[in-house]
mmCIF file of C-alpha atoms in Angstrom:
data_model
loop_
_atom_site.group_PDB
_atom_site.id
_atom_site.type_symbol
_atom_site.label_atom_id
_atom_site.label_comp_id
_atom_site.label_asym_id
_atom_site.label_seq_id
_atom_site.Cartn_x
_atom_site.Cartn_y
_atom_site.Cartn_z
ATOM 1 C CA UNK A 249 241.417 -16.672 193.804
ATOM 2 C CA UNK A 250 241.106 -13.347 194.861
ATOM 3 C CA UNK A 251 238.097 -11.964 196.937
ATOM 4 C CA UNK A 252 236.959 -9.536 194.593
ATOM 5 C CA UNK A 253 237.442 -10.432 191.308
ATOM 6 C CA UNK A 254 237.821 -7.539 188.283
ATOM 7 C CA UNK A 255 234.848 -6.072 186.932
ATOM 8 C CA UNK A 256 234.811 -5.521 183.320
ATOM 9 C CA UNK A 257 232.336 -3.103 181.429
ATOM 10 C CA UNK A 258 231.264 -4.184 177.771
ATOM 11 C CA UNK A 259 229.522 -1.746 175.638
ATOM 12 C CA UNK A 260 227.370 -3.215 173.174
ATOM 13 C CA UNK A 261 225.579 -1.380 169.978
ATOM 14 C CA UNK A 262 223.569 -2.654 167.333
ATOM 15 C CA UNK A 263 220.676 -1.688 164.761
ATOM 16 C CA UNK A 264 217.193 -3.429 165.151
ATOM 17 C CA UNK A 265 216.075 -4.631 161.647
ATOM 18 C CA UNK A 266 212.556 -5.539 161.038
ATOM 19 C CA UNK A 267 211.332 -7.916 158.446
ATOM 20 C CA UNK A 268 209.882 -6.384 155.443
ATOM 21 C CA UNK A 269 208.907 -6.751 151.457
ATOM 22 C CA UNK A 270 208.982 -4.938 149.257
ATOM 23 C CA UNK A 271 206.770 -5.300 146.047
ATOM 24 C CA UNK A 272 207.823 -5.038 141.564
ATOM 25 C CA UNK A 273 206.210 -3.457 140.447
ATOM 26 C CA UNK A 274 204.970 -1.084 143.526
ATOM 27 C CA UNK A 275 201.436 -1.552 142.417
ATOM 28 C CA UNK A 276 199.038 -3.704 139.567
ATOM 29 C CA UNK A 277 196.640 -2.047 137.370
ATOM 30 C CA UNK A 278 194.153 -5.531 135.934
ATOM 31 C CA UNK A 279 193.129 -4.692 132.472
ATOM 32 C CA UNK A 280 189.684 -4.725 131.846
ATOM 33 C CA UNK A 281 188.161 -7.661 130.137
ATOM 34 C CA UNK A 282 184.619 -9.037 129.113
ATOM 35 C CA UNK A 283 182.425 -10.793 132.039
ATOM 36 C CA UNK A 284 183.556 -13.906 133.392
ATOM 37 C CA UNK A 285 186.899 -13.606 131.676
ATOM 38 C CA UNK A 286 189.961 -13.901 134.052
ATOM 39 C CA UNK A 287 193.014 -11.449 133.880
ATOM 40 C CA UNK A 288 195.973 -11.359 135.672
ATOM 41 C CA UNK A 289 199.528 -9.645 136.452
ATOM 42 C CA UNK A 290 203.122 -10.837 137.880
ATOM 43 C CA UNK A 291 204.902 -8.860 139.881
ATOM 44 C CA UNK A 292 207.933 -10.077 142.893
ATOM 45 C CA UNK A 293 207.860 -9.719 146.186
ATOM 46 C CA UNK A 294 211.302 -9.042 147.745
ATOM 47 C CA UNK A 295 212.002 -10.008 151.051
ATOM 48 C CA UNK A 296 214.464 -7.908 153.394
ATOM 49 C CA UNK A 297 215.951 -8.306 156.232
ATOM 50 C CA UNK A 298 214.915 -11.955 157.088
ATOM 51 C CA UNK A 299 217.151 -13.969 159.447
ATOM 52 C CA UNK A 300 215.166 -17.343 159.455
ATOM 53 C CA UNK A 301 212.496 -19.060 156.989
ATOM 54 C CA UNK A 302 209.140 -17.741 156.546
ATOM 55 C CA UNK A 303 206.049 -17.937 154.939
ATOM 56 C CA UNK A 304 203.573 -15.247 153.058
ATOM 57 C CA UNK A 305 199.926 -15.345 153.590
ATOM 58 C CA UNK A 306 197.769 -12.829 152.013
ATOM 59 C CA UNK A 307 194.708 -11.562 152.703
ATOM 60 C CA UNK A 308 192.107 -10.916 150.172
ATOM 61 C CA UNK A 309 188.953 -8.399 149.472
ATOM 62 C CA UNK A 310 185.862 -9.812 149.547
ATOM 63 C CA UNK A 311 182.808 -8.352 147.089
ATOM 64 C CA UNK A 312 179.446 -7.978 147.320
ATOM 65 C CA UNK A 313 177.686 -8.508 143.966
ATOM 66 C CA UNK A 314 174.144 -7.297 144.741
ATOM 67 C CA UNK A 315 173.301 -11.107 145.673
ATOM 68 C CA UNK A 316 173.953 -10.782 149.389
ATOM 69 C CA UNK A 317 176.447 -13.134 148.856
ATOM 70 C CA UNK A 318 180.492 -12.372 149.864
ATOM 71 C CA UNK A 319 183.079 -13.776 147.479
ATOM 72 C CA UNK A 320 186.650 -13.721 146.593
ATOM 73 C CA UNK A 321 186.971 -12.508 142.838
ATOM 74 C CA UNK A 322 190.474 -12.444 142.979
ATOM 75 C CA UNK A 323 193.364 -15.234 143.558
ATOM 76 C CA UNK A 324 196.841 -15.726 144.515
ATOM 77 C CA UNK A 325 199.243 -17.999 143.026
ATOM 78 C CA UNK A 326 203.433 -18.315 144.067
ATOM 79 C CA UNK A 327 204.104 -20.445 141.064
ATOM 80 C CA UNK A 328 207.792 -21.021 142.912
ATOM 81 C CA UNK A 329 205.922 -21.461 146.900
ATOM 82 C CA UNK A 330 205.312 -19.274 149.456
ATOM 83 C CA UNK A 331 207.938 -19.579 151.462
ATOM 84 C CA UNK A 332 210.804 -17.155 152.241
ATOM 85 C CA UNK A 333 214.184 -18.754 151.902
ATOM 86 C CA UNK A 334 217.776 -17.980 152.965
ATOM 87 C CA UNK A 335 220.788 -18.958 150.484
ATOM 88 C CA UNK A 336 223.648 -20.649 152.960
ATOM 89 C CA UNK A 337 225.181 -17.171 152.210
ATOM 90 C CA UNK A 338 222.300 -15.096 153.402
ATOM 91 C CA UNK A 339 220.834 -14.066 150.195
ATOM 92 C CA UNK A 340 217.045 -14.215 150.232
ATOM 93 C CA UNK A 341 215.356 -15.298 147.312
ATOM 94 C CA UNK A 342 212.562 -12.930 145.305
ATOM 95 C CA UNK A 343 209.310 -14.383 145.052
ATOM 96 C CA UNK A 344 207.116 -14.751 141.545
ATOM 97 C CA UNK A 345 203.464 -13.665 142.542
ATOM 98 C CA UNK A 346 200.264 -14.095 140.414
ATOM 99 C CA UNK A 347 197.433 -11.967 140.971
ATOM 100 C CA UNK A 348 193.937 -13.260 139.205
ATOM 101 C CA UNK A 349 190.866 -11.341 138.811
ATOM 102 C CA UNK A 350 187.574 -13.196 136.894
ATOM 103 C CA UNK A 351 183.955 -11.074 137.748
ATOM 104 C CA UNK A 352 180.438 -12.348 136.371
ATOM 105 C CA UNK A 353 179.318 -8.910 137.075
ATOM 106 C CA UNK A 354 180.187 -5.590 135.919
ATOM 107 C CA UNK A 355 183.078 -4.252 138.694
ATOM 108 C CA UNK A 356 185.379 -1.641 138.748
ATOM 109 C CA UNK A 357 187.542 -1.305 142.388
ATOM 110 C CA UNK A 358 190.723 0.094 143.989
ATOM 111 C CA UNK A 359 191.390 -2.494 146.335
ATOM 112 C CA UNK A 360 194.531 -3.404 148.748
ATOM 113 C CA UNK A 361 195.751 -7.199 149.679
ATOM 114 C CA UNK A 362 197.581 -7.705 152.688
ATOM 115 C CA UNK A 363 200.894 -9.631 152.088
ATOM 116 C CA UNK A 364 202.293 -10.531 155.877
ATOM 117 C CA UNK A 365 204.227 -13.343 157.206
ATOM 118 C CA UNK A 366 203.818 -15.862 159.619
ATOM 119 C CA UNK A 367 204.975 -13.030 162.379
ATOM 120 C CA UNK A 368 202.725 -10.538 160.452
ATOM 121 C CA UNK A 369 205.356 -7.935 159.289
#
């Protein structure tokens, strides 16, 4: 062994990818429909850039309907899960997403819903 052994330099580069999703269509319009009748849309979420499983959460408006009283007029339903999944071959699978909307009151609102994942991008 020699006293000073070589010193090697290694330059390393690389491009930082953050999680993201992207939404199909970009945004819902809810047709409007009598009182106390529900409506909905589909649209998919697309997941990019994911390295390891995940899950989606949302976060929903709350309304005010002159009662005092805060509720949730809309709801969420993945009719395939919640979960982002990676193929063996790195393909991430879109996500079906159901958006509800039922009012016993007369409403009309431009509202945004918060789609994160367990990391919160």
């Amino acid at each position: 062994l020699k006293p000073n052994p070589s010193l090697y330099q290694v330059k390393l580069t690389g491009t930082l990818k953050s999680p993201k999703m992207k939404f199909h269509p970009p945004f819902l319009m809810l047709m409007p429909v009598p009182l106390d009748v529900e409506t909905e849309a589909v649209f998919t979420i697309i997941p990019q850039d994911y390295i390891r499983k995940s899950r989606i959460q949302v976060k929903l408006p709350e309304f005010e309907l002159g009662d005092g009283i805060r509720t949730n007029l809309f709801t969420v339903e993945f009719p395939g899960g919640q979960d982002i999944a990676l193929l063996s071959d790195g393909t991430i699978i879109e996500l079906i997403c159901r958006v509800k909307f039922r009012s016993p009151k007369p409403i009309s609102y431009l509202v945004e819903m918060l789609f994160t994942d367990e990391e919160e991008n």
